[in-house]
Short mmCIF file of C-alpha atoms in Angstrom, two decimals:
data_model
loop_
_atom_site.label_atom_id
_atom_site.label_comp_id
_atom_site.label_asym_id
_atom_site.label_seq_id
_atom_site.Cartn_x
_atom_site.Cartn_y
_atom_site.Cartn_z
CA MET A 1 -21.57 -2.43 -12.38
CA ASN A 2 -20.29 -3.96 -8.87
CA GLN A 3 -16.99 -5.48 -9.30
CA PRO A 4 -16.71 -8.93 -8.29
CA MET A 5 -14.78 -9.06 -4.27
CA ALA A 6 -11.18 -10.64 -4.73
CA LEU A 7 -10.58 -13.69 -2.85
CA THR A 8 -7.86 -12.06 -0.92
CA ASP A 9 -10.21 -8.59 0.02
CA GLY A 10 -11.32 -10.42 3.40
CA TYR A 11 -7.58 -10.56 4.27
CA THR A 12 -5.11 -7.99 6.02
CA PHE A 13 -1.45 -8.94 5.82
CA CYS A 14 0.88 -8.05 8.88
CA ILE A 15 4.15 -7.59 8.94
CA ALA A 16 5.60 -6.54 12.23
CA GLY A 17 2.13 -5.12 14.54
CA THR A 18 0.09 -2.70 14.90
CA GLY A 19 0.53 0.08 11.63
CA THR A 20 2.60 -2.59 9.53
CA GLU A 21 -1.09 -4.05 8.12
CA TYR A 22 -1.17 -4.46 3.90
CA ARG A 23 -3.18 -5.91 1.38
CA LEU A 24 -2.60 -7.32 -2.09
CA CYS A 25 -3.56 -5.13 -5.18
CA ALA A 26 -4.12 -5.18 -8.59
CA PRO A 27 -2.88 -6.09 -10.99
CA PHE A 28 -0.27 -8.19 -9.93
CA LEU A 29 -1.21 -8.72 -6.48
CA LEU A 30 1.57 -6.41 -4.90
CA PRO A 31 1.57 -5.24 -1.64
CA LYS A 32 -0.03 -2.16 -0.13
CA ALA A 33 -0.07 -0.67 2.85
CA VAL A 34 -3.40 0.13 4.59
CA ASP A 35 -1.79 3.15 6.85
CA PRO A 36 1.05 4.16 4.72
CA ILE A 37 2.16 7.03 7.35
CA ALA A 38 2.04 4.57 10.14
CA MET A 39 3.78 1.76 8.13
CA LEU A 40 6.77 4.56 6.98
CA ALA A 41 6.97 5.79 10.60
CA VAL A 42 7.80 2.03 11.77
CA ALA A 43 9.95 1.58 8.79
CA ASN A 44 12.47 4.40 9.44
CA GLN A 45 12.23 3.65 13.17
CA SER A 46 13.52 -0.05 12.49
CA LEU A 47 16.44 1.17 9.80
CA ASP A 48 17.59 4.13 12.77
CA LEU A 49 17.24 1.17 15.66
CA HIS A 50 19.34 -1.33 12.94
CA PRO A 51 21.97 1.01 10.72
CA CYS A 52 23.88 -1.66 8.96
CA ALA A 53 22.67 -4.99 8.09
CA ALA A 54 26.34 -6.62 8.91
CA LEU A 55 26.34 -6.24 12.38
CA SER A 56 24.21 -9.28 13.11
CA GLN A 57 21.69 -11.49 11.83
CA ASP A 58 18.66 -9.79 13.92
CA ALA A 59 19.42 -6.64 11.95
CA SER A 60 19.94 -8.22 8.55
CA ARG A 61 16.17 -9.32 9.14
CA ALA A 62 15.01 -6.35 10.85
CA ARG A 63 16.17 -4.03 7.84
CA SER A 64 14.73 -7.07 5.46
CA ALA A 65 11.62 -6.00 7.13
CA ALA A 66 11.85 -2.32 7.39
CA ALA A 67 12.79 -2.28 3.29
CA PHE A 68 9.59 -4.79 2.80
CA MET A 69 7.72 -2.19 4.71
CA LEU A 70 9.04 0.84 2.34
CA LEU A 71 7.95 -1.44 -0.63
CA CYS A 72 4.24 -1.04 0.61
CA VAL A 73 4.43 2.57 0.83
CA GLY A 74 5.71 3.25 -2.81
CA ARG A 75 9.50 3.55 -1.89
CA ALA A 76 10.56 0.81 -4.10
CA ALA A 77 14.09 1.87 -5.01
CA GLN A 78 15.02 2.49 -1.46
CA ALA A 79 13.61 -0.89 -0.66
CA GLU A 80 16.05 -2.41 -3.55
CA ALA A 81 19.09 -0.73 -2.32
CA ILE A 82 18.24 -2.16 1.29
CA LEU A 83 17.61 -5.68 0.34
CA ARG A 84 20.45 -5.78 -1.86
CA GLU A 85 22.32 -4.75 1.12
CA VAL A 86 20.73 -7.44 3.48
CA ILE A 87 21.33 -10.22 0.85
CA SER A 88 24.98 -9.81 0.44
CA ALA A 89 25.09 -9.70 4.72
CA GLN A 90 22.91 -12.86 4.96
CA MET A 91 25.09 -14.80 2.55
CA VAL A 92 28.04 -14.13 4.36
CA SER A 93 26.47 -14.97 7.39
CA GLU A 94 24.88 -18.28 5.95
CA ASP A 95 21.38 -16.86 7.15
CA ASP A 96 19.66 -18.93 4.45
CA ALA A 97 16.44 -19.26 5.85
CA ALA A 98 16.15 -15.17 5.96
CA ARG A 99 17.79 -14.89 2.74
CA VAL A 100 15.12 -16.66 0.82
CA SER A 101 12.51 -14.12 2.58
CA SER A 102 14.64 -11.17 1.86
CA GLU A 103 15.39 -12.21 -1.70
CA LEU A 104 11.64 -12.85 -2.57
CA ARG A 105 10.94 -9.34 -1.00
CA LEU A 106 13.15 -8.46 -3.27
CA VAL A 107 11.15 -10.31 -6.28
CA GLN A 108 8.40 -8.02 -5.43
CA VAL A 109 10.22 -5.10 -5.93
CA LEU A 110 11.64 -5.60 -9.20
CA GLN A 111 8.05 -6.38 -10.24
CA ARG A 112 6.64 -2.65 -8.72
CA LEU A 113 10.02 -1.25 -10.59
CA ASP A 114 8.68 -2.80 -13.64
CA ARG A 115 11.32 -5.15 -14.11
CA ALA A 116 9.67 -8.46 -14.42
CA ASP A 117 12.00 -10.28 -16.13
CA GLU A 118 14.53 -9.59 -13.26
CA ALA A 119 12.34 -10.99 -10.75
CA VAL A 120 11.75 -14.24 -12.46
CA THR A 121 15.41 -14.91 -12.85
CA LEU A 122 15.54 -14.15 -9.29
CA ALA A 123 12.70 -16.30 -8.26
CA THR A 124 13.74 -19.10 -10.18
CA GLN A 125 17.18 -19.25 -8.68
CA VAL A 126 15.58 -19.09 -5.20
CA VAL A 127 13.20 -22.51 -6.38
CA CYS A 128 16.20 -24.07 -7.43
CA ARG A 129 18.20 -23.75 -4.26
CA LEU A 130 15.10 -24.81 -2.21
CA GLN A 131 14.82 -28.67 -1.08
CA PRO A 132 11.52 -30.23 -2.47
CA LYS A 133 10.26 -30.53 0.81
CA SER A 134 11.68 -26.71 1.88
CA LEU A 135 8.65 -25.18 4.25
CA MET A 136 9.64 -22.04 2.15
CA ARG A 137 9.18 -23.54 -1.43
CA HIS A 138 5.50 -22.51 -1.62
CA PHE A 139 6.70 -19.16 -1.25
CA ALA A 140 9.17 -19.03 -3.28
CA LEU A 141 6.76 -20.82 -5.98
CA HIS A 142 3.74 -18.64 -5.78
CA HIS A 143 6.22 -15.21 -5.97
CA LEU A 144 7.68 -16.73 -9.23
CA GLY A 145 4.10 -17.66 -10.54
CA LYS A 146 3.09 -14.01 -10.03
CA ALA A 147 6.43 -12.69 -12.06
CA LEU A 148 5.70 -15.48 -14.71
CA VAL A 149 1.98 -13.68 -14.76
CA GLN A 150 3.33 -10.12 -15.06
CA THR A 151 5.80 -11.42 -17.92
CA GLY A 152 2.90 -12.85 -19.55
CA ALA A 153 4.44 -16.15 -19.43
CA TYR A 154 0.95 -17.75 -18.64
CA ASP A 155 1.73 -21.64 -19.13
CA ASN A 156 4.60 -21.47 -17.10
CA ALA A 157 2.52 -19.46 -14.34
CA ARG A 158 -0.27 -21.47 -14.22
CA ALA A 159 1.73 -24.44 -14.12
CA VAL A 160 3.82 -23.20 -10.89
CA LEU A 161 1.15 -21.53 -9.33
CA SER A 162 -0.74 -24.79 -9.45
CA GLU A 163 1.85 -26.36 -7.34
CA ALA A 164 2.11 -23.55 -5.20
CA LEU A 165 -1.53 -24.23 -4.09
CA SER A 166 -1.18 -27.85 -4.01
CA LEU A 167 1.15 -27.14 -1.18
CA ARG A 168 -0.50 -24.12 0.29
CA GLN A 169 -3.83 -26.31 0.65
CA ALA A 170 -2.01 -29.27 2.46
CA LEU A 171 -0.68 -26.56 4.84
CA GLY A 172 -4.28 -25.65 5.43
CA LYS A 173 -3.91 -21.43 5.44
CA SER A 174 -6.37 -19.82 4.15
CA GLU A 175 -4.99 -16.39 3.59
CA LEU A 176 -2.22 -18.38 1.53
CA ILE A 177 -4.38 -20.44 -0.45
CA ALA A 178 -6.79 -17.44 -1.24
CA SER A 179 -3.68 -15.47 -2.40
CA THR A 180 -2.66 -18.04 -4.91
CA LEU A 181 -6.13 -18.71 -6.22
CA GLU A 182 -6.42 -14.86 -6.61
CA ALA A 183 -2.87 -15.09 -8.57
CA LEU A 184 -4.74 -18.01 -10.56
CA SER A 185 -7.40 -15.86 -11.17
CA LEU A 186 -5.15 -13.36 -13.08
CA LEU A 187 -4.38 -15.17 -15.87
CA PRO A 188 -6.24 -15.96 -19.11
CA SER A 189 -8.12 -19.46 -20.13
CA GLU A 190 -6.05 -21.92 -21.29
CA GLU A 191 -7.52 -21.56 -24.72
CA GLN A 192 -6.33 -17.47 -24.54
CA ALA A 193 -2.75 -18.07 -23.60
CA VAL A 194 -0.33 -16.61 -25.65
CA GLN A 195 3.18 -18.60 -26.78
CA HIS A 196 5.62 -16.61 -24.43
CA PRO A 197 9.28 -17.43 -24.66
CA TYR A 198 9.57 -18.78 -21.00
CA GLY A 199 6.83 -21.22 -21.70
CA GLN A 200 9.04 -23.51 -23.36
CA SER A 201 11.92 -23.07 -21.01
CA TRP A 202 10.67 -23.70 -17.40
CA HIS A 203 9.45 -27.08 -16.40
CA ILE A 204 8.16 -28.13 -12.65
CA GLY A 205 9.87 -30.78 -10.97
CA GLN A 206 13.72 -30.13 -12.80
CA SER A 207 14.25 -27.68 -9.72
CA GLY A 208 15.83 -30.37 -7.66
#
């Protein structure tokens, strides 16, 4: 019996040009390199060119992207170490937009390492820091929703992902819309959803 095509099957995402393409894969739509060998080579080259995140904002951003590439090729522990160093540097430099990107990459690393509760905590902190009109808000909500799915907090995940979907539909970005629709498809029906500790603690609209 043929498996139904996932909504994101038609989309390949790219981090930094040729060799850094990735797809979102089951069960929690985490990134996986299309060509792991090519992506690892690009990541290592970038890390060699930018050996210290504290040198500049550009170096921190480059190392953050390289760490995400490492996640895509299965090197989550190494990616975590680099991202924590990068986030510390971005907090000092007050590079807020880049810090959000790095933190959301770390959320995915924590998911890959089966530390979904930590991923939820971090993603929640990011959402709460962002202003309602922030252009990063839909990314933060999307990744929080995916992490909530992994913990089994289905009611909260549905609410968070629905808000992310609404924001993405307003932007009209088809690949982002497909990604959030795919995340929503991971959820059981509302009748099947079970109660979960997170379910009564997260309320959309209270993040400021």
